[in-house]
PDB file of C-alpha atoms in Angstrom:
ATOM      1  CA  UNK A   1       0.000   0.000   0.000  1.00  0.00           C
ATOM      2  CA  UNK A   2       1.185   3.478  -0.873  1.00  0.00           C
ATOM      3  CA  UNK A   3       1.631   6.092   1.877  1.00  0.00           C
ATOM      4  CA  UNK A   4      -0.752   8.311  -0.061  1.00  0.00           C
ATOM      5  CA  UNK A   5      -3.510   6.597  -2.035  1.00  0.00           C
ATOM      6  CA  UNK A   6      -2.998   9.223  -4.729  1.00  0.00           C
ATOM      7  CA  UNK A   7       0.061  11.471  -4.765  1.00  0.00           C
ATOM      8  CA  UNK A   8      -0.381  14.239  -7.320  1.00  0.00           C
ATOM      9  CA  UNK A   9       2.432  16.401  -8.655  1.00  0.00           C
ATOM     10  CA  UNK A  10       1.798  19.539 -10.683  1.00  0.00           C
ATOM     11  CA  UNK A  11       4.736  20.795 -12.711  1.00  0.00           C
ATOM     12  CA  UNK A  12       4.982  24.420 -11.562  1.00  0.00           C
ATOM     13  CA  UNK A  13       8.223  25.242 -13.285  1.00  0.00           C
ATOM     14  CA  UNK A  14       8.728  28.877 -14.264  1.00  0.00           C
ATOM     15  CA  UNK A  15      11.129  29.542 -17.101  1.00  0.00           C
ATOM     16  CA  UNK A  16      12.623  32.901 -17.989  1.00  0.00           C
ATOM     17  CA  UNK A  17      10.458  35.359 -19.919  1.00  0.00           C
ATOM     18  CA  UNK A  18       9.251  34.161 -23.249  1.00  0.00           C
ATOM     19  CA  UNK A  19       9.950  30.453 -22.858  1.00  0.00           C
ATOM     20  CA  UNK A  20       6.985  28.108 -22.680  1.00  0.00           C
ATOM     21  CA  UNK A  21       6.521  26.428 -19.297  1.00  0.00           C
ATOM     22  CA  UNK A  22       3.773  24.932 -17.203  1.00  0.00           C
ATOM     23  CA  UNK A  23       3.673  27.846 -14.814  1.00  0.00           C
ATOM     24  CA  UNK A  24       3.057  30.341 -17.609  1.00  0.00           C
ATOM     25  CA  UNK A  25       0.053  28.170 -18.496  1.00  0.00           C
ATOM     26  CA  UNK A  26      -1.607  28.429 -15.096  1.00  0.00           C
ATOM     27  CA  UNK A  27       0.042  25.615 -13.162  1.00  0.00           C
ATOM     28  CA  UNK A  28       0.263  27.353  -9.801  1.00  0.00           C
ATOM     29  CA  UNK A  29      -3.379  28.438  -9.992  1.00  0.00           C
ATOM     30  CA  UNK A  30      -4.389  24.880 -10.876  1.00  0.00           C
ATOM     31  CA  UNK A  31      -2.281  23.349  -8.082  1.00  0.00           C
ATOM     32  CA  UNK A  32      -3.690  25.748  -5.501  1.00  0.00           C
ATOM     33  CA  UNK A  33      -7.203  24.948  -6.706  1.00  0.00           C
ATOM     34  CA  UNK A  34      -6.619  21.198  -6.369  1.00  0.00           C
ATOM     35  CA  UNK A  35      -4.997  21.519  -2.937  1.00  0.00           C
ATOM     36  CA  UNK A  36      -7.847  23.646  -1.621  1.00  0.00           C
ATOM     37  CA  UNK A  37     -10.517  21.329  -3.063  1.00  0.00           C
ATOM     38  CA  UNK A  38      -8.938  18.204  -1.568  1.00  0.00           C
ATOM     39  CA  UNK A  39      -8.843  19.973   1.774  1.00  0.00           C
ATOM     40  CA  UNK A  40     -12.478  21.092   1.512  1.00  0.00           C
ATOM     41  CA  UNK A  41     -13.537  17.563   0.598  1.00  0.00           C
ATOM     42  CA  UNK A  42     -11.745  16.081   3.616  1.00  0.00           C
ATOM     43  CA  UNK A  43      -9.538  13.935   1.400  1.00  0.00           C
ATOM     44  CA  UNK A  44      -6.158  15.241   2.530  1.00  0.00           C
ATOM     45  CA  UNK A  45      -3.614  13.145   4.417  1.00  0.00           C
ATOM     46  CA  UNK A  46      -1.948   9.796   4.950  1.00  0.00           C
ATOM     47  CA  UNK A  47      -3.804   6.984   3.231  1.00  0.00           C
ATOM     48  CA  UNK A  48      -5.705   9.568   1.220  1.00  0.00           C
ATOM     49  CA  UNK A  49      -4.560  12.285  -1.183  1.00  0.00           C
ATOM     50  CA  UNK A  50      -1.604  14.670  -1.361  1.00  0.00           C
ATOM     51  CA  UNK A  51      -1.353  17.520  -3.855  1.00  0.00           C
ATOM     52  CA  UNK A  52       2.212  18.749  -4.477  1.00  0.00           C
ATOM     53  CA  UNK A  53       4.098  21.258  -6.536  1.00  0.00           C
ATOM     54  CA  UNK A  54       7.094  19.955  -8.456  1.00  0.00           C
ATOM     55  CA  UNK A  55       9.872  21.418 -10.565  1.00  0.00           C
ATOM     56  CA  UNK A  56      10.115  20.766 -14.299  1.00  0.00           C
ATOM     57  CA  UNK A  57       8.987  17.204 -15.025  1.00  0.00           C
ATOM     58  CA  UNK A  58      10.451  17.264 -18.539  1.00  0.00           C
ATOM     59  CA  UNK A  59       7.210  17.040 -20.503  1.00  0.00           C
ATOM     60  CA  UNK A  60       7.208  20.699 -21.490  1.00  0.00           C
ATOM     61  CA  UNK A  61       5.693  20.084 -24.934  1.00  0.00           C
ATOM     62  CA  UNK A  62       2.658  18.498 -23.274  1.00  0.00           C
ATOM     63  CA  UNK A  63       2.218  21.183 -20.614  1.00  0.00           C
ATOM     64  CA  UNK A  64       0.631  22.091 -18.392  1.00  0.00           C
ATOM     65  CA  UNK A  65       0.989  18.620 -16.909  1.00  0.00           C
ATOM     66  CA  UNK A  66       0.339  16.759 -13.698  1.00  0.00           C
ATOM     67  CA  UNK A  67       1.063  13.161 -12.756  1.00  0.00           C
ATOM     68  CA  UNK A  68      -0.814  10.902 -10.348  1.00  0.00           C
ATOM     69  CA  UNK A  69       1.210   8.248  -8.520  1.00  0.00           C
ATOM     70  CA  UNK A  70       1.542   5.394  -7.748  1.00  0.00           C
ATOM     71  CA  UNK A  71      -0.544   4.657 -10.835  1.00  0.00           C
ATOM     72  CA  UNK A  72       1.682   6.863 -13.022  1.00  0.00           C
ATOM     73  CA  UNK A  73      -1.112   8.501 -14.993  1.00  0.00           C
ATOM     74  CA  UNK A  74      -0.172  11.805 -16.647  1.00  0.00           C
ATOM     75  CA  UNK A  75      -2.656  14.508 -17.577  1.00  0.00           C
ATOM     76  CA  UNK A  76      -2.665  17.692 -19.585  1.00  0.00           C
ATOM     77  CA  UNK A  77      -5.256  20.141 -18.288  1.00  0.00           C
ATOM     78  CA  UNK A  78      -6.433  23.486 -19.605  1.00  0.00           C
ATOM     79  CA  UNK A  79      -8.140  25.065 -16.629  1.00  0.00           C
ATOM     80  CA  UNK A  80      -9.594  24.374 -13.200  1.00  0.00           C
ATOM     81  CA  UNK A  81     -12.635  22.715 -14.784  1.00  0.00           C
ATOM     82  CA  UNK A  82     -10.297  20.017 -16.061  1.00  0.00           C
ATOM     83  CA  UNK A  83      -8.654  19.776 -12.648  1.00  0.00           C
ATOM     84  CA  UNK A  84     -12.057  19.387 -11.014  1.00  0.00           C
ATOM     85  CA  UNK A  85     -12.887  16.578 -13.439  1.00  0.00           C
ATOM     86  CA  UNK A  86      -9.629  14.793 -12.568  1.00  0.00           C
ATOM     87  CA  UNK A  87     -10.445  15.177  -8.857  1.00  0.00           C
ATOM     88  CA  UNK A  88     -13.983  13.852  -9.197  1.00  0.00           C
ATOM     89  CA  UNK A  89     -13.341  11.106 -11.705  1.00  0.00           C
ATOM     90  CA  UNK A  90      -9.840   9.865 -11.002  1.00  0.00           C
ATOM     91  CA  UNK A  91      -9.042  10.791  -7.413  1.00  0.00           C
ATOM     92  CA  UNK A  92     -12.478  10.138  -5.955  1.00  0.00           C
ATOM     93  CA  UNK A  93     -14.001   7.529  -8.267  1.00  0.00           C
ATOM     94  CA  UNK A  94     -10.870   5.827  -9.562  1.00  0.00           C
ATOM     95  CA  UNK A  95     -11.704   6.291 -13.235  1.00  0.00           C
ATOM     96  CA  UNK A  96      -8.964   7.583 -15.522  1.00  0.00           C
ATOM     97  CA  UNK A  97     -10.035  10.688 -17.489  1.00  0.00           C
ATOM     98  CA  UNK A  98      -9.168   9.421 -20.942  1.00  0.00           C
ATOM     99  CA  UNK A  99      -9.780  12.726 -22.754  1.00  0.00           C
ATOM    100  CA  UNK A 100      -7.052  14.445 -20.707  1.00  0.00           C
ATOM    101  CA  UNK A 101      -4.644  11.548 -20.332  1.00  0.00           C
ATOM    102  CA  UNK A 102      -1.187  11.758 -21.900  1.00  0.00           C
ATOM    103  CA  UNK A 103       0.678   8.778 -23.377  1.00  0.00           C
ATOM    104  CA  UNK A 104       2.767   6.990 -20.767  1.00  0.00           C
ATOM    105  CA  UNK A 105       5.391   5.863 -23.253  1.00  0.00           C
TER     106      UNK A 105
ATOM    107  CA  UNK B   1       4.754   1.017 -18.174  1.00  0.00           C
ATOM    108  CA  UNK B   2       5.585   4.244 -16.421  1.00  0.00           C
ATOM    109  CA  UNK B   3       6.797   7.266 -18.426  1.00  0.00           C
ATOM    110  CA  UNK B   4       9.853   7.331 -16.184  1.00  0.00           C
ATOM    111  CA  UNK B   5      11.126   4.001 -14.864  1.00  0.00           C
ATOM    112  CA  UNK B   6      11.899   5.745 -11.603  1.00  0.00           C
ATOM    113  CA  UNK B   7      10.525   9.195 -10.812  1.00  0.00           C
ATOM    114  CA  UNK B   8      12.183  10.590  -7.710  1.00  0.00           C
ATOM    115  CA  UNK B   9      10.880  13.524  -5.697  1.00  0.00           C
ATOM    116  CA  UNK B  10      12.931  15.247  -3.032  1.00  0.00           C
ATOM    117  CA  UNK B  11      10.994  17.346  -0.558  1.00  0.00           C
ATOM    118  CA  UNK B  12      12.789  20.692  -0.792  1.00  0.00           C
ATOM    119  CA  UNK B  13      10.373  22.675   1.325  1.00  0.00           C
ATOM    120  CA  UNK B  14      11.808  25.654   3.176  1.00  0.00           C
ATOM    121  CA  UNK B  15       9.929  26.788   6.260  1.00  0.00           C
ATOM    122  CA  UNK B  16      10.407  30.095   8.042  1.00  0.00           C
ATOM    123  CA  UNK B  17      13.419  30.456  10.330  1.00  0.00           C
ATOM    124  CA  UNK B  18      13.557  28.022  13.173  1.00  0.00           C
ATOM    125  CA  UNK B  19      11.013  25.510  11.967  1.00  0.00           C
ATOM    126  CA  UNK B  20      12.279  22.064  11.017  1.00  0.00           C
ATOM    127  CA  UNK B  21      12.007  21.294   7.307  1.00  0.00           C
ATOM    128  CA  UNK B  22      13.677  19.120   4.717  1.00  0.00           C
ATOM    129  CA  UNK B  23      15.474  22.003   3.093  1.00  0.00           C
ATOM    130  CA  UNK B  24      17.129  23.016   6.358  1.00  0.00           C
ATOM    131  CA  UNK B  25      18.460  19.450   6.477  1.00  0.00           C
ATOM    132  CA  UNK B  26      20.233  19.600   3.138  1.00  0.00           C
ATOM    133  CA  UNK B  27      17.471  18.662   0.697  1.00  0.00           C
ATOM    134  CA  UNK B  28      18.452  20.993  -2.122  1.00  0.00           C
ATOM    135  CA  UNK B  29      22.090  19.894  -1.924  1.00  0.00           C
ATOM    136  CA  UNK B  30      20.985  16.248  -2.003  1.00  0.00           C
ATOM    137  CA  UNK B  31      18.588  16.800  -4.922  1.00  0.00           C
ATOM    138  CA  UNK B  32      21.236  18.618  -6.931  1.00  0.00           C
ATOM    139  CA  UNK B  33      23.691  15.817  -6.223  1.00  0.00           C
ATOM    140  CA  UNK B  34      21.221  13.159  -7.406  1.00  0.00           C
ATOM    141  CA  UNK B  35      20.261  15.102 -10.524  1.00  0.00           C
ATOM    142  CA  UNK B  36      23.893  15.638 -11.502  1.00  0.00           C
ATOM    143  CA  UNK B  37      24.800  11.987 -10.856  1.00  0.00           C
ATOM    144  CA  UNK B  38      21.911  10.644 -12.922  1.00  0.00           C
ATOM    145  CA  UNK B  39      23.020  12.933 -15.734  1.00  0.00           C
ATOM    146  CA  UNK B  40      26.653  11.831 -15.471  1.00  0.00           C
ATOM    147  CA  UNK B  41      25.614   8.197 -15.504  1.00  0.00           C
ATOM    148  CA  UNK B  42      23.519   8.673 -18.653  1.00  0.00           C
ATOM    149  CA  UNK B  43      20.358   7.573 -16.862  1.00  0.00           C
ATOM    150  CA  UNK B  44      18.277  10.695 -17.414  1.00  0.00           C
ATOM    151  CA  UNK B  45      15.157  10.800 -19.545  1.00  0.00           C
ATOM    152  CA  UNK B  46      11.997   9.105 -20.764  1.00  0.00           C
ATOM    153  CA  UNK B  47      11.963   5.410 -19.896  1.00  0.00           C
ATOM    154  CA  UNK B  48      14.787   6.018 -17.467  1.00  0.00           C
ATOM    155  CA  UNK B  49      15.099   8.263 -14.413  1.00  0.00           C
ATOM    156  CA  UNK B  50      13.857  11.721 -13.463  1.00  0.00           C
ATOM    157  CA  UNK B  51      14.988  13.569 -10.345  1.00  0.00           C
ATOM    158  CA  UNK B  52      12.605  16.319  -9.198  1.00  0.00           C
ATOM    159  CA  UNK B  53      12.195  18.869  -6.480  1.00  0.00           C
ATOM    160  CA  UNK B  54       8.841  18.933  -4.714  1.00  0.00           C
ATOM    161  CA  UNK B  55       7.149  21.087  -2.129  1.00  0.00           C
ATOM    162  CA  UNK B  56       6.318  19.793   1.354  1.00  0.00           C
ATOM    163  CA  UNK B  57       5.328  16.124   1.128  1.00  0.00           C
ATOM    164  CA  UNK B  58       3.868  16.132   4.643  1.00  0.00           C
ATOM    165  CA  UNK B  59       6.346  13.759   6.273  1.00  0.00           C
ATOM    166  CA  UNK B  60       8.219  16.478   8.105  1.00  0.00           C
ATOM    167  CA  UNK B  61       8.934  14.355  11.179  1.00  0.00           C
ATOM    168  CA  UNK B  62      10.771  11.854   8.968  1.00  0.00           C
ATOM    169  CA  UNK B  63      12.771  14.432   7.016  1.00  0.00           C
ATOM    170  CA  UNK B  64      14.740  14.847   4.966  1.00  0.00           C
ATOM    171  CA  UNK B  65      12.688  12.581   2.711  1.00  0.00           C
ATOM    172  CA  UNK B  66      12.481  11.494  -0.885  1.00  0.00           C
ATOM    173  CA  UNK B  67      10.009   9.185  -2.599  1.00  0.00           C
ATOM    174  CA  UNK B  68      10.568   6.929  -5.604  1.00  0.00           C
ATOM    175  CA  UNK B  69       7.565   6.283  -7.870  1.00  0.00           C
ATOM    176  CA  UNK B  70       5.808   4.343  -9.285  1.00  0.00           C
ATOM    177  CA  UNK B  71       6.948   1.892  -6.611  1.00  0.00           C
ATOM    178  CA  UNK B  72       6.107   4.336  -3.807  1.00  0.00           C
ATOM    179  CA  UNK B  73       9.208   3.704  -1.707  1.00  0.00           C
ATOM    180  CA  UNK B  74      10.062   6.497   0.753  1.00  0.00           C
ATOM    181  CA  UNK B  75      13.519   7.142   2.120  1.00  0.00           C
ATOM    182  CA  UNK B  76      15.089   9.233   4.824  1.00  0.00           C
ATOM    183  CA  UNK B  77      18.671  10.160   3.981  1.00  0.00           C
ATOM    184  CA  UNK B  78      21.335  11.942   5.970  1.00  0.00           C
ATOM    185  CA  UNK B  79      23.831  13.017   3.343  1.00  0.00           C
ATOM    186  CA  UNK B  80      24.946  12.504  -0.234  1.00  0.00           C
ATOM    187  CA  UNK B  81      26.510   9.151   0.688  1.00  0.00           C
ATOM    188  CA  UNK B  82      23.006   7.906   1.437  1.00  0.00           C
ATOM    189  CA  UNK B  83      21.747   9.408  -1.805  1.00  0.00           C
ATOM    190  CA  UNK B  84      24.520   7.666  -3.728  1.00  0.00           C
ATOM    191  CA  UNK B  85      23.548   4.361  -2.107  1.00  0.00           C
ATOM    192  CA  UNK B  86      19.910   4.873  -3.150  1.00  0.00           C
ATOM    193  CA  UNK B  87      21.074   5.642  -6.704  1.00  0.00           C
ATOM    194  CA  UNK B  88      23.325   2.594  -6.937  1.00  0.00           C
ATOM    195  CA  UNK B  89      21.133   0.109  -5.122  1.00  0.00           C
ATOM    196  CA  UNK B  90      17.577   1.128  -5.861  1.00  0.00           C
ATOM    197  CA  UNK B  91      17.645   3.174  -9.053  1.00  0.00           C
ATOM    198  CA  UNK B  92      20.302   1.157 -10.863  1.00  0.00           C
ATOM    199  CA  UNK B  93      20.033  -2.316  -9.355  1.00  0.00           C
ATOM    200  CA  UNK B  94      16.389  -2.340  -8.283  1.00  0.00           C
ATOM    201  CA  UNK B  95      17.098  -3.300  -4.683  1.00  0.00           C
ATOM    202  CA  UNK B  96      15.301  -1.339  -1.966  1.00  0.00           C
ATOM    203  CA  UNK B  97      17.716   0.133   0.599  1.00  0.00           C
ATOM    204  CA  UNK B  98      16.074  -1.253   3.704  1.00  0.00           C
ATOM    205  CA  UNK B  99      18.206   0.658   6.209  1.00  0.00           C
ATOM    206  CA  UNK B 100      16.976   3.995   4.830  1.00  0.00           C
ATOM    207  CA  UNK B 101      13.433   3.018   3.941  1.00  0.00           C
ATOM    208  CA  UNK B 102      10.510   4.661   5.748  1.00  0.00           C
ATOM    209  CA  UNK B 103       7.256   2.870   6.600  1.00  0.00           C
ATOM    210  CA  UNK B 104       4.720   3.158   3.800  1.00  0.00           C
ATOM    211  CA  UNK B 105       1.746   3.064   6.133  1.00  0.00           C
TER     212      UNK B 105
END
C-alpha cells in the first residue's frame, strides 16, 4: 500500500520570460485549486490524497501537466474545470479521465 | 509502463526560520547531487530516471525525505553518501535500501 492513495504532482516550473513552461500556463493556480478542493472535501492526508508542486517534469511540450502516482497517470489540463474533473473522476471515483490523459510511453 | 522508470521527488520545502524542514536538512544539496549523478551516468530521460524537487510532502517528522515512484518507496537520507547508495542500489540495481526506507503506512 502506498503512503498516499494518490500522490499528485503539478509541474509548476517557471522559465525565464518568453519560454513556454507549465507555470506560464496556469500551473500554480491549478495546483492551488486542487490543494484547496482536496482539503475542503476532507480527502487530505496519509492513506488519502496529497497535492504537491514539483519542478520541471520534462514534458514541457505536453504542458501544463500533472502526474498521479503510484498509478503513473499523466494529464494535460487546460483550466480548473479540467482539474475538477480529474479530482472527481480519477481521485475520488478511480476512473482515468481518458480525454485528458497523456501517453505513458 | 511508467513514463519514467523511476521518478524521484525530493521534498525541498523551506519553512520560516527556526522551523524544522527538509530544506534546512540539506534537501536541495541532495537533490542537486542526485540530478547531476543521474546525468553523469547517462540515466536521465523518458523510460529512465527523473529527479525532481517537490514542495512539502507532509512527512516532516521523517525528514529529509524522498520518494521513488511508481513503486512508492520512501527514504530518509542523511547526506549525499546515502543518496549515492539509493542511486546505486535502488535506481540502478532495483534493490530497496532497507536501512533507509521509511514505513509506507
